[in-house]
Amino acid sequence: MREAFGAHAGALVARDPRVAVVLADISTDLFTEAAAAHPDRVVNVGIREQLLVGAAGGLALAGLRPIAHTYAPFLVERAFEQVKLDFEHQGTSGVLVSVGASYDWAEGSYTHFSPRDVALFDTLPGWRVLVPGHADEVPALLDRAVDGPEGAYLRLSLRHNASAHAGADGDLRVLREGSRAAVIAVGPLLDNTLAATEGLDVTVAYTNTPRPLDTEGLRDLASRTGNTVVLVEPYLEGTSAAVASAALADRPHRLLSVGVGRAELRRYGTADDHEHLHGLDAEGIAARLKAFL
């Protein structure tokens, strides 16, 4: 996903004079040609993440469409005050693109984990959150983020599905029909969800655009599955529960959230280990779903 982002962002810089890329040492190798051709619009501020977001906010005030990029915990958690003040408070917007996701680089330990990032964006009005499940989904999502007027957060990951399943329209895409529950899988957890639900009488739908969530699509699927909904998302468990509950507030419903647990796992290991320990592999998802049903 990172390589797909770098190639497409570099092309956007070349063809759109509004687009600027701001980096903090991460992924600079992906922008060597773009930086040489457009040094005024490809800027590396070094390992200064608050400055990264602040500089992007300044470029937005100057009329550009900035793309700021680094690891998720540094871009969102470390620099959240700058996101809040230099974009939201100033009434402007930009595109923030992260790598690392919740625990991609487990060897880097807790400093490089960011399962809370999407929950933080939910505290700000109007931000679009894009979570591709495959590298082939990245270019269209980046185009949508750059072309739109609102702030956008594009969450890249080393975790991925075997193939792309959606474009950038944001609609829920149904991949399996059933009657007992509507299971909504976000981004790179789709393949695990499909494996977990094999043989179960449930509908499985996919989205790479959890914000704004396709609530009309959710309401329709819920009405056909006994108003029983399961959200499987690759970040903090319960992040989307409030959105789903609000969408279904006019009817009795059951809701299960499956995501990264709140307990800190004080070990390194691999991303596969963390996925298993958080119950986000196929076995773990299946166990939660079967108990719920």
PDB file of C-alpha atoms in Angstrom:
ATOM      1  CA  MET A   1       0.000   0.000   0.000  1.00  0.00           C
ATOM      2  CA  ARG A   2       2.828   2.419   0.822  1.00  0.00           C
ATOM      3  CA  GLU A   3       4.422   1.941  -2.599  1.00  0.00           C
ATOM      4  CA  ALA A   4       1.063   2.439  -4.331  1.00  0.00           C
ATOM      5  CA  PHE A   5       0.538   5.623  -2.348  1.00  0.00           C
ATOM      6  CA  GLY A   6       4.006   6.990  -3.127  1.00  0.00           C
ATOM      7  CA  ALA A   7       3.684   6.367  -6.854  1.00  0.00           C
ATOM      8  CA  HIS A   8       0.235   7.929  -7.091  1.00  0.00           C
ATOM      9  CA  ALA A   9       0.994  10.884  -4.821  1.00  0.00           C
ATOM     10  CA  GLY A  10       4.088  11.660  -6.883  1.00  0.00           C
ATOM     11  CA  ALA A  11       1.972  11.639 -10.032  1.00  0.00           C
ATOM     12  CA  LEU A  12      -0.549  13.979  -8.388  1.00  0.00           C
ATOM     13  CA  VAL A  13       2.223  16.449  -7.537  1.00  0.00           C
ATOM     14  CA  ALA A  14       3.347  16.388 -11.176  1.00  0.00           C
ATOM     15  CA  ARG A  15      -0.082  17.059 -12.672  1.00  0.00           C
ATOM     16  CA  ASP A  16      -1.858  19.190 -10.052  1.00  0.00           C
ATOM     17  CA  PRO A  17      -0.152  22.408  -8.908  1.00  0.00           C
ATOM     18  CA  ARG A  18      -2.373  22.505  -5.813  1.00  0.00           C
ATOM     19  CA  VAL A  19      -0.929  19.276  -4.375  1.00  0.00           C
ATOM     20  CA  ALA A  20       1.978  19.386  -1.941  1.00  0.00           C
ATOM     21  CA  VAL A  21       3.521  16.507   0.016  1.00  0.00           C
ATOM     22  CA  VAL A  22       4.982  17.020   3.490  1.00  0.00           C
ATOM     23  CA  LEU A  23       7.179  14.263   4.960  1.00  0.00           C
ATOM     24  CA  ALA A  24       8.958  13.597   8.245  1.00  0.00           C
ATOM     25  CA  ASP A  25      11.822  11.390   6.994  1.00  0.00           C
ATOM     26  CA  ILE A  26       9.464   8.414   6.499  1.00  0.00           C
ATOM     27  CA  SER A  27       9.057   7.224   2.864  1.00  0.00           C
ATOM     28  CA  THR A  28      11.292   9.953   1.423  1.00  0.00           C
ATOM     29  CA  ASP A  29      12.723   7.378  -1.000  1.00  0.00           C
ATOM     30  CA  LEU A  30       9.307   7.132  -2.647  1.00  0.00           C
ATOM     31  CA  PHE A  31       9.370  10.835  -3.528  1.00  0.00           C
ATOM     32  CA  THR A  32      12.928  11.295  -4.837  1.00  0.00           C
ATOM     33  CA  GLU A  33      11.852  12.156  -8.387  1.00  0.00           C
ATOM     34  CA  ALA A  34       8.920  14.310  -7.288  1.00  0.00           C
ATOM     35  CA  ALA A  35      11.115  16.241  -4.847  1.00  0.00           C
ATOM     36  CA  ALA A  36      13.742  16.864  -7.537  1.00  0.00           C
ATOM     37  CA  ALA A  37      11.135  18.110 -10.009  1.00  0.00           C
ATOM     38  CA  HIS A  38       9.018  20.087  -7.527  1.00  0.00           C
ATOM     39  CA  PRO A  39      11.172  21.012  -4.497  1.00  0.00           C
ATOM     40  CA  ASP A  40       8.697  23.732  -3.524  1.00  0.00           C
ATOM     41  CA  ARG A  41       5.889  21.176  -3.122  1.00  0.00           C
ATOM     42  CA  VAL A  42       7.657  18.122  -1.703  1.00  0.00           C
ATOM     43  CA  VAL A  43       8.998  19.093   1.713  1.00  0.00           C
ATOM     44  CA  ASN A  44      10.801  16.944   4.297  1.00  0.00           C
ATOM     45  CA  VAL A  45      10.735  18.573   7.746  1.00  0.00           C
ATOM     46  CA  GLY A  46      12.722  15.776   9.420  1.00  0.00           C
ATOM     47  CA  ILE A  47      11.604  13.885  12.488  1.00  0.00           C
ATOM     48  CA  ARG A  48       9.340  16.682  13.721  1.00  0.00           C
ATOM     49  CA  GLU A  49       5.815  15.359  13.487  1.00  0.00           C
ATOM     50  CA  GLN A  50       4.046  18.330  15.066  1.00  0.00           C
ATOM     51  CA  LEU A  51       5.815  20.546  12.525  1.00  0.00           C
ATOM     52  CA  LEU A  52       4.803  18.102   9.794  1.00  0.00           C
ATOM     53  CA  VAL A  53       1.112  18.700  10.487  1.00  0.00           C
ATOM     54  CA  GLY A  54       1.578  22.394  11.237  1.00  0.00           C
ATOM     55  CA  ALA A  55       3.392  22.963   7.951  1.00  0.00           C
ATOM     56  CA  ALA A  56       0.658  21.073   6.090  1.00  0.00           C
ATOM     57  CA  GLY A  57      -1.928  23.286   7.775  1.00  0.00           C
ATOM     58  CA  GLY A  58      -0.019  26.370   6.649  1.00  0.00           C
ATOM     59  CA  LEU A  59       0.090  25.118   3.076  1.00  0.00           C
ATOM     60  CA  ALA A  60      -3.681  24.566   3.238  1.00  0.00           C
ATOM     61  CA  LEU A  61      -4.165  28.161   4.402  1.00  0.00           C
ATOM     62  CA  ALA A  62      -2.081  29.257   1.390  1.00  0.00           C
ATOM     63  CA  GLY A  63      -4.519  27.500  -0.951  1.00  0.00           C
ATOM     64  CA  LEU A  64      -2.721  24.217  -1.550  1.00  0.00           C
ATOM     65  CA  ARG A  65      -4.034  20.694  -0.939  1.00  0.00           C
ATOM     66  CA  PRO A  66      -1.388  19.190   1.356  1.00  0.00           C
ATOM     67  CA  ILE A  67      -0.715  15.489   1.861  1.00  0.00           C
ATOM     68  CA  ALA A  68       1.096  14.843   5.162  1.00  0.00           C
ATOM     69  CA  HIS A  69       2.586  11.394   5.674  1.00  0.00           C
ATOM     70  CA  THR A  70       4.319   9.377   8.407  1.00  0.00           C
ATOM     71  CA  TYR A  71       3.682   6.551  10.892  1.00  0.00           C
ATOM     72  CA  ALA A  72       0.182   6.529  12.370  1.00  0.00           C
ATOM     73  CA  PRO A  73       1.075   7.134  16.058  1.00  0.00           C
ATOM     74  CA  PHE A  74       3.276  10.103  15.126  1.00  0.00           C
ATOM     75  CA  LEU A  75       0.845  11.576  12.598  1.00  0.00           C
ATOM     76  CA  VAL A  76      -2.318  11.255  14.685  1.00  0.00           C
ATOM     77  CA  GLU A  77      -1.619  10.729  18.382  1.00  0.00           C
ATOM     78  CA  ARG A  78       1.597  12.745  18.708  1.00  0.00           C
ATOM     79  CA  ALA A  79       0.398  15.593  16.484  1.00  0.00           C
ATOM     80  CA  PHE A  80      -3.302  15.573  17.329  1.00  0.00           C
ATOM     81  CA  GLU A  81      -3.158  19.069  18.806  1.00  0.00           C
ATOM     82  CA  GLN A  82      -1.868  20.337  15.459  1.00  0.00           C
ATOM     83  CA  VAL A  83      -4.604  18.451  13.593  1.00  0.00           C
ATOM     84  CA  LYS A  84      -7.135  20.089  15.898  1.00  0.00           C
ATOM     85  CA  LEU A  85      -5.697  23.604  15.738  1.00  0.00           C
ATOM     86  CA  ASP A  86      -3.880  23.921  12.399  1.00  0.00           C
ATOM     87  CA  PHE A  87      -6.652  22.304  10.358  1.00  0.00           C
ATOM     88  CA  GLU A  88      -9.931  22.134  12.273  1.00  0.00           C
ATOM     89  CA  HIS A  89      -9.692  25.438  14.159  1.00  0.00           C
ATOM     90  CA  GLN A  90      -8.422  27.274  11.067  1.00  0.00           C
ATOM     91  CA  GLY A  91     -11.373  26.039   9.021  1.00  0.00           C
ATOM     92  CA  THR A  92      -9.204  24.367   6.426  1.00  0.00           C
ATOM     93  CA  SER A  93      -8.433  20.779   5.489  1.00  0.00           C
ATOM     94  CA  GLY A  94      -5.832  18.418   4.100  1.00  0.00           C
ATOM     95  CA  VAL A  95      -5.016  14.766   3.574  1.00  0.00           C
ATOM     96  CA  LEU A  96      -3.207  12.782   6.270  1.00  0.00           C
ATOM     97  CA  VAL A  97      -1.748   9.450   5.160  1.00  0.00           C
ATOM     98  CA  SER A  98      -0.384   7.004   7.706  1.00  0.00           C
ATOM     99  CA  VAL A  99       1.489   3.717   7.703  1.00  0.00           C
ATOM    100  CA  GLY A 100       1.918   1.268  10.548  1.00  0.00           C
ATOM    101  CA  ALA A 101      -1.782   0.893  11.326  1.00  0.00           C
ATOM    102  CA  SER A 102      -2.512  -0.738  14.699  1.00  0.00           C
ATOM    103  CA  TYR A 103       0.514  -3.012  15.078  1.00  0.00           C
ATOM    104  CA  ASP A 104       2.096  -3.590  11.650  1.00  0.00           C
ATOM    105  CA  TRP A 105       5.644  -3.141  12.892  1.00  0.00           C
ATOM    106  CA  ALA A 106       5.307  -5.135  16.088  1.00  0.00           C
ATOM    107  CA  GLU A 107       9.096  -5.259  16.416  1.00  0.00           C
ATOM    108  CA  GLY A 108       9.017  -1.505  16.952  1.00  0.00           C
ATOM    109  CA  SER A 109       6.959  -2.055  20.128  1.00  0.00           C
ATOM    110  CA  TYR A 110       4.220   0.092  21.617  1.00  0.00           C
ATOM    111  CA  THR A 111       5.674   3.405  20.389  1.00  0.00           C
ATOM    112  CA  HIS A 112       4.727   2.377  16.853  1.00  0.00           C
ATOM    113  CA  PHE A 113       1.194   1.120  17.618  1.00  0.00           C
ATOM    114  CA  SER A 114      -1.869   3.243  16.864  1.00  0.00           C
ATOM    115  CA  PRO A 115      -5.186   1.419  17.326  1.00  0.00           C
ATOM    116  CA  ARG A 116      -6.768   4.639  18.686  1.00  0.00           C
ATOM    117  CA  ASP A 117      -6.274   6.775  15.576  1.00  0.00           C
ATOM    118  CA  VAL A 118      -9.733   6.475  14.017  1.00  0.00           C
ATOM    119  CA  ALA A 119     -11.394   7.010  17.405  1.00  0.00           C
ATOM    120  CA  LEU A 120      -9.512  10.318  17.682  1.00  0.00           C
ATOM    121  CA  PHE A 121     -10.764  11.455  14.281  1.00  0.00           C
ATOM    122  CA  ASP A 122     -14.292  10.725  15.467  1.00  0.00           C
ATOM    123  CA  THR A 123     -13.881  13.617  17.921  1.00  0.00           C
ATOM    124  CA  LEU A 124     -13.520  16.050  14.989  1.00  0.00           C
ATOM    125  CA  PRO A 125     -16.471  16.860  12.715  1.00  0.00           C
ATOM    126  CA  GLY A 126     -16.492  15.973   9.061  1.00  0.00           C
ATOM    127  CA  TRP A 127     -13.257  14.041   8.588  1.00  0.00           C
ATOM    128  CA  ARG A 128     -13.351  11.241   6.017  1.00  0.00           C
ATOM    129  CA  VAL A 129     -11.566   8.038   7.042  1.00  0.00           C
ATOM    130  CA  LEU A 130     -10.359   5.675   4.315  1.00  0.00           C
ATOM    131  CA  VAL A 131      -9.024   2.203   5.147  1.00  0.00           C
ATOM    132  CA  PRO A 132      -7.986   0.259   2.030  1.00  0.00           C
ATOM    133  CA  GLY A 133      -7.846  -3.501   2.182  1.00  0.00           C
ATOM    134  CA  HIS A 134      -5.547  -3.880  -0.817  1.00  0.00           C
ATOM    135  CA  ALA A 135      -2.929  -1.789  -2.619  1.00  0.00           C
ATOM    136  CA  ASP A 136      -5.115  -1.589  -5.727  1.00  0.00           C
ATOM    137  CA  GLU A 137      -7.707   0.360  -3.724  1.00  0.00           C
ATOM    138  CA  VAL A 138      -5.223   3.070  -2.724  1.00  0.00           C
ATOM    139  CA  PRO A 139      -5.062   5.277  -5.876  1.00  0.00           C
ATOM    140  CA  ALA A 140      -8.832   5.809  -6.136  1.00  0.00           C
ATOM    141  CA  LEU A 141      -9.110   6.502  -2.416  1.00  0.00           C
ATOM    142  CA  LEU A 142      -6.243   9.008  -2.577  1.00  0.00           C
ATOM    143  CA  ASP A 143      -7.890  10.748  -5.541  1.00  0.00           C
ATOM    144  CA  ARG A 144     -11.118  10.995  -3.571  1.00  0.00           C
ATOM    145  CA  ALA A 145      -9.281  12.415  -0.569  1.00  0.00           C
ATOM    146  CA  VAL A 146      -7.376  15.005  -2.612  1.00  0.00           C
ATOM    147  CA  ASP A 147     -10.388  16.054  -4.703  1.00  0.00           C
ATOM    148  CA  GLY A 148     -12.770  16.416  -1.751  1.00  0.00           C
ATOM    149  CA  PRO A 149     -13.217  19.572   0.324  1.00  0.00           C
ATOM    150  CA  GLU A 150     -13.103  17.867   3.725  1.00  0.00           C
ATOM    151  CA  GLY A 151     -10.210  16.585   5.784  1.00  0.00           C
ATOM    152  CA  ALA A 152      -9.301  13.000   4.956  1.00  0.00           C
ATOM    153  CA  TYR A 153      -7.318  10.332   6.790  1.00  0.00           C
ATOM    154  CA  LEU A 154      -5.969   7.495   4.630  1.00  0.00           C
ATOM    155  CA  ARG A 155      -4.855   4.555   6.807  1.00  0.00           C
ATOM    156  CA  LEU A 156      -2.376   2.294   5.015  1.00  0.00           C
ATOM    157  CA  SER A 157      -1.333  -1.102   6.343  1.00  0.00           C
ATOM    158  CA  LEU A 158       0.971  -4.032   5.669  1.00  0.00           C
ATOM    159  CA  ARG A 159      -2.042  -6.238   6.434  1.00  0.00           C
ATOM    160  CA  HIS A 160      -4.110  -6.802   3.309  1.00  0.00           C
ATOM    161  CA  ASN A 161      -6.709  -8.948   1.610  1.00  0.00           C
ATOM    162  CA  ALA A 162      -5.786 -11.219  -1.275  1.00  0.00           C
ATOM    163  CA  SER A 163      -7.574  -8.970  -3.775  1.00  0.00           C
ATOM    164  CA  ALA A 164      -9.274  -5.604  -4.051  1.00  0.00           C
ATOM    165  CA  HIS A 165     -13.015  -5.525  -3.390  1.00  0.00           C
ATOM    166  CA  ALA A 166     -14.211  -1.936  -3.647  1.00  0.00           C
ATOM    167  CA  GLY A 167     -13.648   1.381  -5.333  1.00  0.00           C
ATOM    168  CA  ALA A 168     -13.957   4.740  -3.653  1.00  0.00           C
ATOM    169  CA  ASP A 169     -17.727   5.306  -3.608  1.00  0.00           C
ATOM    170  CA  GLY A 170     -18.049   4.396   0.078  1.00  0.00           C
ATOM    171  CA  ASP A 171     -20.979   2.016  -0.385  1.00  0.00           C
ATOM    172  CA  LEU A 172     -21.102  -1.260   1.512  1.00  0.00           C
ATOM    173  CA  ARG A 173     -20.352  -4.102  -0.884  1.00  0.00           C
ATOM    174  CA  VAL A 174     -22.130  -7.378  -0.119  1.00  0.00           C
ATOM    175  CA  LEU A 175     -19.965 -10.455  -0.692  1.00  0.00           C
ATOM    176  CA  ARG A 176     -22.083 -13.120   1.003  1.00  0.00           C
ATOM    177  CA  GLU A 177     -25.805 -13.308   1.784  1.00  0.00           C
ATOM    178  CA  GLY A 178     -27.308 -14.684   4.995  1.00  0.00           C
ATOM    179  CA  SER A 179     -30.164 -14.081   7.412  1.00  0.00           C
ATOM    180  CA  ARG A 180     -28.890 -14.144  11.011  1.00  0.00           C
ATOM    181  CA  ALA A 181     -26.588 -11.108  11.075  1.00  0.00           C
ATOM    182  CA  ALA A 182     -25.027  -8.403   8.927  1.00  0.00           C
ATOM    183  CA  VAL A 183     -21.259  -8.624   9.387  1.00  0.00           C
ATOM    184  CA  ILE A 184     -19.430  -5.489   8.218  1.00  0.00           C
ATOM    185  CA  ALA A 185     -15.694  -5.959   7.612  1.00  0.00           C
ATOM    186  CA  VAL A 186     -13.440  -2.903   7.341  1.00  0.00           C
ATOM    187  CA  GLY A 187     -10.353  -2.805   5.134  1.00  0.00           C
ATOM    188  CA  PRO A 188      -7.713  -5.518   5.606  1.00  0.00           C
ATOM    189  CA  LEU A 189      -9.850  -7.706   7.896  1.00  0.00           C
ATOM    190  CA  LEU A 190     -12.188  -8.838   5.117  1.00  0.00           C
ATOM    191  CA  ASP A 191     -10.385 -12.084   4.265  1.00  0.00           C
ATOM    192  CA  ASN A 192     -10.258 -13.121   7.928  1.00  0.00           C
ATOM    193  CA  THR A 193     -13.956 -12.301   8.246  1.00  0.00           C
ATOM    194  CA  LEU A 194     -14.883 -14.331   5.188  1.00  0.00           C
ATOM    195  CA  ALA A 195     -12.929 -17.311   6.544  1.00  0.00           C
ATOM    196  CA  ALA A 196     -14.510 -16.877   9.989  1.00  0.00           C
ATOM    197  CA  THR A 197     -18.056 -16.848   8.602  1.00  0.00           C
ATOM    198  CA  GLU A 198     -17.666 -19.808   6.262  1.00  0.00           C
ATOM    199  CA  GLY A 199     -20.736 -22.019   6.709  1.00  0.00           C
ATOM    200  CA  LEU A 200     -22.574 -19.471   8.888  1.00  0.00           C
ATOM    201  CA  ASP A 201     -25.941 -18.026   7.870  1.00  0.00           C
ATOM    202  CA  VAL A 202     -24.799 -14.398   7.842  1.00  0.00           C
ATOM    203  CA  THR A 203     -24.411 -11.575   5.359  1.00  0.00           C
ATOM    204  CA  VAL A 204     -20.854 -10.271   4.924  1.00  0.00           C
ATOM    205  CA  ALA A 205     -20.308  -6.783   3.523  1.00  0.00           C
ATOM    206  CA  TYR A 206     -17.120  -4.812   2.969  1.00  0.00           C
ATOM    207  CA  THR A 207     -16.150  -1.163   3.230  1.00  0.00           C
ATOM    208  CA  ASN A 208     -12.919   0.758   2.866  1.00  0.00           C
ATOM    209  CA  THR A 209     -14.689   3.977   3.870  1.00  0.00           C
ATOM    210  CA  PRO A 210     -15.723   3.677   7.524  1.00  0.00           C
ATOM    211  CA  ARG A 211     -16.249   7.458   7.691  1.00  0.00           C
ATOM    212  CA  PRO A 212     -18.715   8.445   6.605  1.00  0.00           C
ATOM    213  CA  LEU A 213     -20.101   4.962   7.085  1.00  0.00           C
ATOM    214  CA  ASP A 214     -22.739   3.925   4.542  1.00  0.00           C
ATOM    215  CA  THR A 215     -25.526   4.081   7.120  1.00  0.00           C
ATOM    216  CA  GLU A 216     -28.315   3.661   4.559  1.00  0.00           C
ATOM    217  CA  GLY A 217     -26.668   0.478   3.360  1.00  0.00           C
ATOM    218  CA  LEU A 218     -26.229  -0.638   6.962  1.00  0.00           C
ATOM    219  CA  ARG A 219     -29.910  -0.014   7.736  1.00  0.00           C
ATOM    220  CA  ASP A 220     -30.944  -2.015   4.695  1.00  0.00           C
ATOM    221  CA  LEU A 221     -28.718  -4.974   5.557  1.00  0.00           C
ATOM    222  CA  ALA A 222     -29.805  -4.868   9.204  1.00  0.00           C
ATOM    223  CA  SER A 223     -33.487  -4.930   8.226  1.00  0.00           C
ATOM    224  CA  ARG A 224     -32.849  -8.159   6.322  1.00  0.00           C
ATOM    225  CA  THR A 225     -30.899  -9.860   9.132  1.00  0.00           C
ATOM    226  CA  GLY A 226     -33.036  -9.366  12.231  1.00  0.00           C
ATOM    227  CA  ASN A 227     -31.388  -6.014  13.035  1.00  0.00           C
ATOM    228  CA  THR A 228     -28.323  -7.923  14.216  1.00  0.00           C
ATOM    229  CA  VAL A 229     -25.034  -6.260  13.260  1.00  0.00           C
ATOM    230  CA  VAL A 230     -21.375  -7.181  13.733  1.00  0.00           C
ATOM    231  CA  LEU A 231     -18.602  -4.657  13.050  1.00  0.00           C
ATOM    232  CA  VAL A 232     -15.117  -6.069  12.401  1.00  0.00           C
ATOM    233  CA  GLU A 233     -12.581  -3.249  12.262  1.00  0.00           C
ATOM    234  CA  PRO A 234      -8.750  -3.183  12.353  1.00  0.00           C
ATOM    235  CA  TYR A 235      -8.473  -0.553  15.088  1.00  0.00           C
ATOM    236  CA  LEU A 236      -9.765  -0.028  18.620  1.00  0.00           C
ATOM    237  CA  GLU A 237     -12.755  -2.237  19.385  1.00  0.00           C
ATOM    238  CA  GLY A 238     -15.972  -0.239  19.590  1.00  0.00           C
ATOM    239  CA  THR A 239     -14.737   2.693  17.493  1.00  0.00           C
ATOM    240  CA  SER A 240     -17.714   2.505  15.109  1.00  0.00           C
ATOM    241  CA  ALA A 241     -20.311   1.378  17.639  1.00  0.00           C
ATOM    242  CA  ALA A 242     -21.714   4.860  18.186  1.00  0.00           C
ATOM    243  CA  VAL A 243     -22.081   5.425  14.433  1.00  0.00           C
ATOM    244  CA  ALA A 244     -23.904   2.125  13.937  1.00  0.00           C
ATOM    245  CA  SER A 245     -26.117   2.625  16.980  1.00  0.00           C
ATOM    246  CA  ALA A 246     -27.103   6.101  15.819  1.00  0.00           C
ATOM    247  CA  ALA A 247     -27.992   4.710  12.386  1.00  0.00           C
ATOM    248  CA  LEU A 248     -30.266   2.112  14.006  1.00  0.00           C
ATOM    249  CA  ALA A 249     -31.608   4.276  16.837  1.00  0.00           C
ATOM    250  CA  ASP A 250     -35.203   4.034  15.616  1.00  0.00           C
ATOM    251  CA  ARG A 251     -35.380   0.249  16.002  1.00  0.00           C
ATOM    252  CA  PRO A 252     -34.348  -2.401  18.549  1.00  0.00           C
ATOM    253  CA  HIS A 253     -31.067  -3.949  17.454  1.00  0.00           C
ATOM    254  CA  ARG A 254     -28.139  -6.072  18.618  1.00  0.00           C
ATOM    255  CA  LEU A 255     -24.573  -4.968  17.963  1.00  0.00           C
ATOM    256  CA  LEU A 256     -21.225  -6.713  18.402  1.00  0.00           C
ATOM    257  CA  SER A 257     -17.934  -4.861  17.933  1.00  0.00           C
ATOM    258  CA  VAL A 258     -14.811  -6.855  17.104  1.00  0.00           C
ATOM    259  CA  GLY A 259     -11.497  -4.987  16.974  1.00  0.00           C
ATOM    260  CA  VAL A 260      -8.195  -4.358  18.699  1.00  0.00           C
ATOM    261  CA  GLY A 261      -8.548  -4.842  22.451  1.00  0.00           C
ATOM    262  CA  ARG A 262      -7.813  -2.118  24.976  1.00  0.00           C
ATOM    263  CA  ALA A 263      -5.333  -4.166  26.987  1.00  0.00           C
ATOM    264  CA  GLU A 264      -1.685  -3.408  26.230  1.00  0.00           C
ATOM    265  CA  LEU A 265       0.170  -6.518  25.090  1.00  0.00           C
ATOM    266  CA  ARG A 266       3.626  -6.065  26.607  1.00  0.00           C
ATOM    267  CA  ARG A 267       5.535  -8.134  24.107  1.00  0.00           C
ATOM    268  CA  TYR A 268       7.070  -7.719  20.682  1.00  0.00           C
ATOM    269  CA  GLY A 269       6.347 -10.714  18.457  1.00  0.00           C
ATOM    270  CA  THR A 270       4.987 -10.220  14.955  1.00  0.00           C
ATOM    271  CA  ALA A 271       1.898  -8.609  13.501  1.00  0.00           C
ATOM    272  CA  ASP A 272       0.454 -12.116  13.097  1.00  0.00           C
ATOM    273  CA  ASP A 273       0.984 -12.708  16.837  1.00  0.00           C
ATOM    274  CA  HIS A 274      -0.846  -9.510  17.735  1.00  0.00           C
ATOM    275  CA  GLU A 275      -3.655 -10.272  15.326  1.00  0.00           C
ATOM    276  CA  HIS A 276      -4.105 -13.649  17.016  1.00  0.00           C
ATOM    277  CA  LEU A 277      -3.861 -12.293  20.569  1.00  0.00           C
ATOM    278  CA  HIS A 278      -6.473  -9.631  19.829  1.00  0.00           C
ATOM    279  CA  GLY A 279      -8.774 -12.260  18.346  1.00  0.00           C
ATOM    280  CA  LEU A 280      -8.673 -10.761  14.873  1.00  0.00           C
ATOM    281  CA  ASP A 281      -7.551 -13.850  13.012  1.00  0.00           C
ATOM    282  CA  ALA A 282     -10.230 -16.044  11.441  1.00  0.00           C
ATOM    283  CA  GLU A 283     -10.371 -18.317  14.487  1.00  0.00           C
ATOM    284  CA  GLY A 284     -10.825 -15.442  16.916  1.00  0.00           C
ATOM    285  CA  ILE A 285     -13.478 -13.683  14.850  1.00  0.00           C
ATOM    286  CA  ALA A 286     -15.365 -16.946  14.419  1.00  0.00           C
ATOM    287  CA  ALA A 287     -15.368 -17.600  18.172  1.00  0.00           C
ATOM    288  CA  ARG A 288     -16.749 -14.109  18.960  1.00  0.00           C
ATOM    289  CA  LEU A 289     -19.375 -14.350  16.242  1.00  0.00           C
ATOM    290  CA  LYS A 290     -20.612 -17.816  17.157  1.00  0.00           C
ATOM    291  CA  ALA A 291     -20.912 -16.869  20.837  1.00  0.00           C
ATOM    292  CA  PHE A 292     -22.858 -13.730  19.863  1.00  0.00           C
ATOM    293  CA  LEU A 293     -25.249 -15.617  17.605  1.00  0.00           C
TER     294      LEU A 293
END
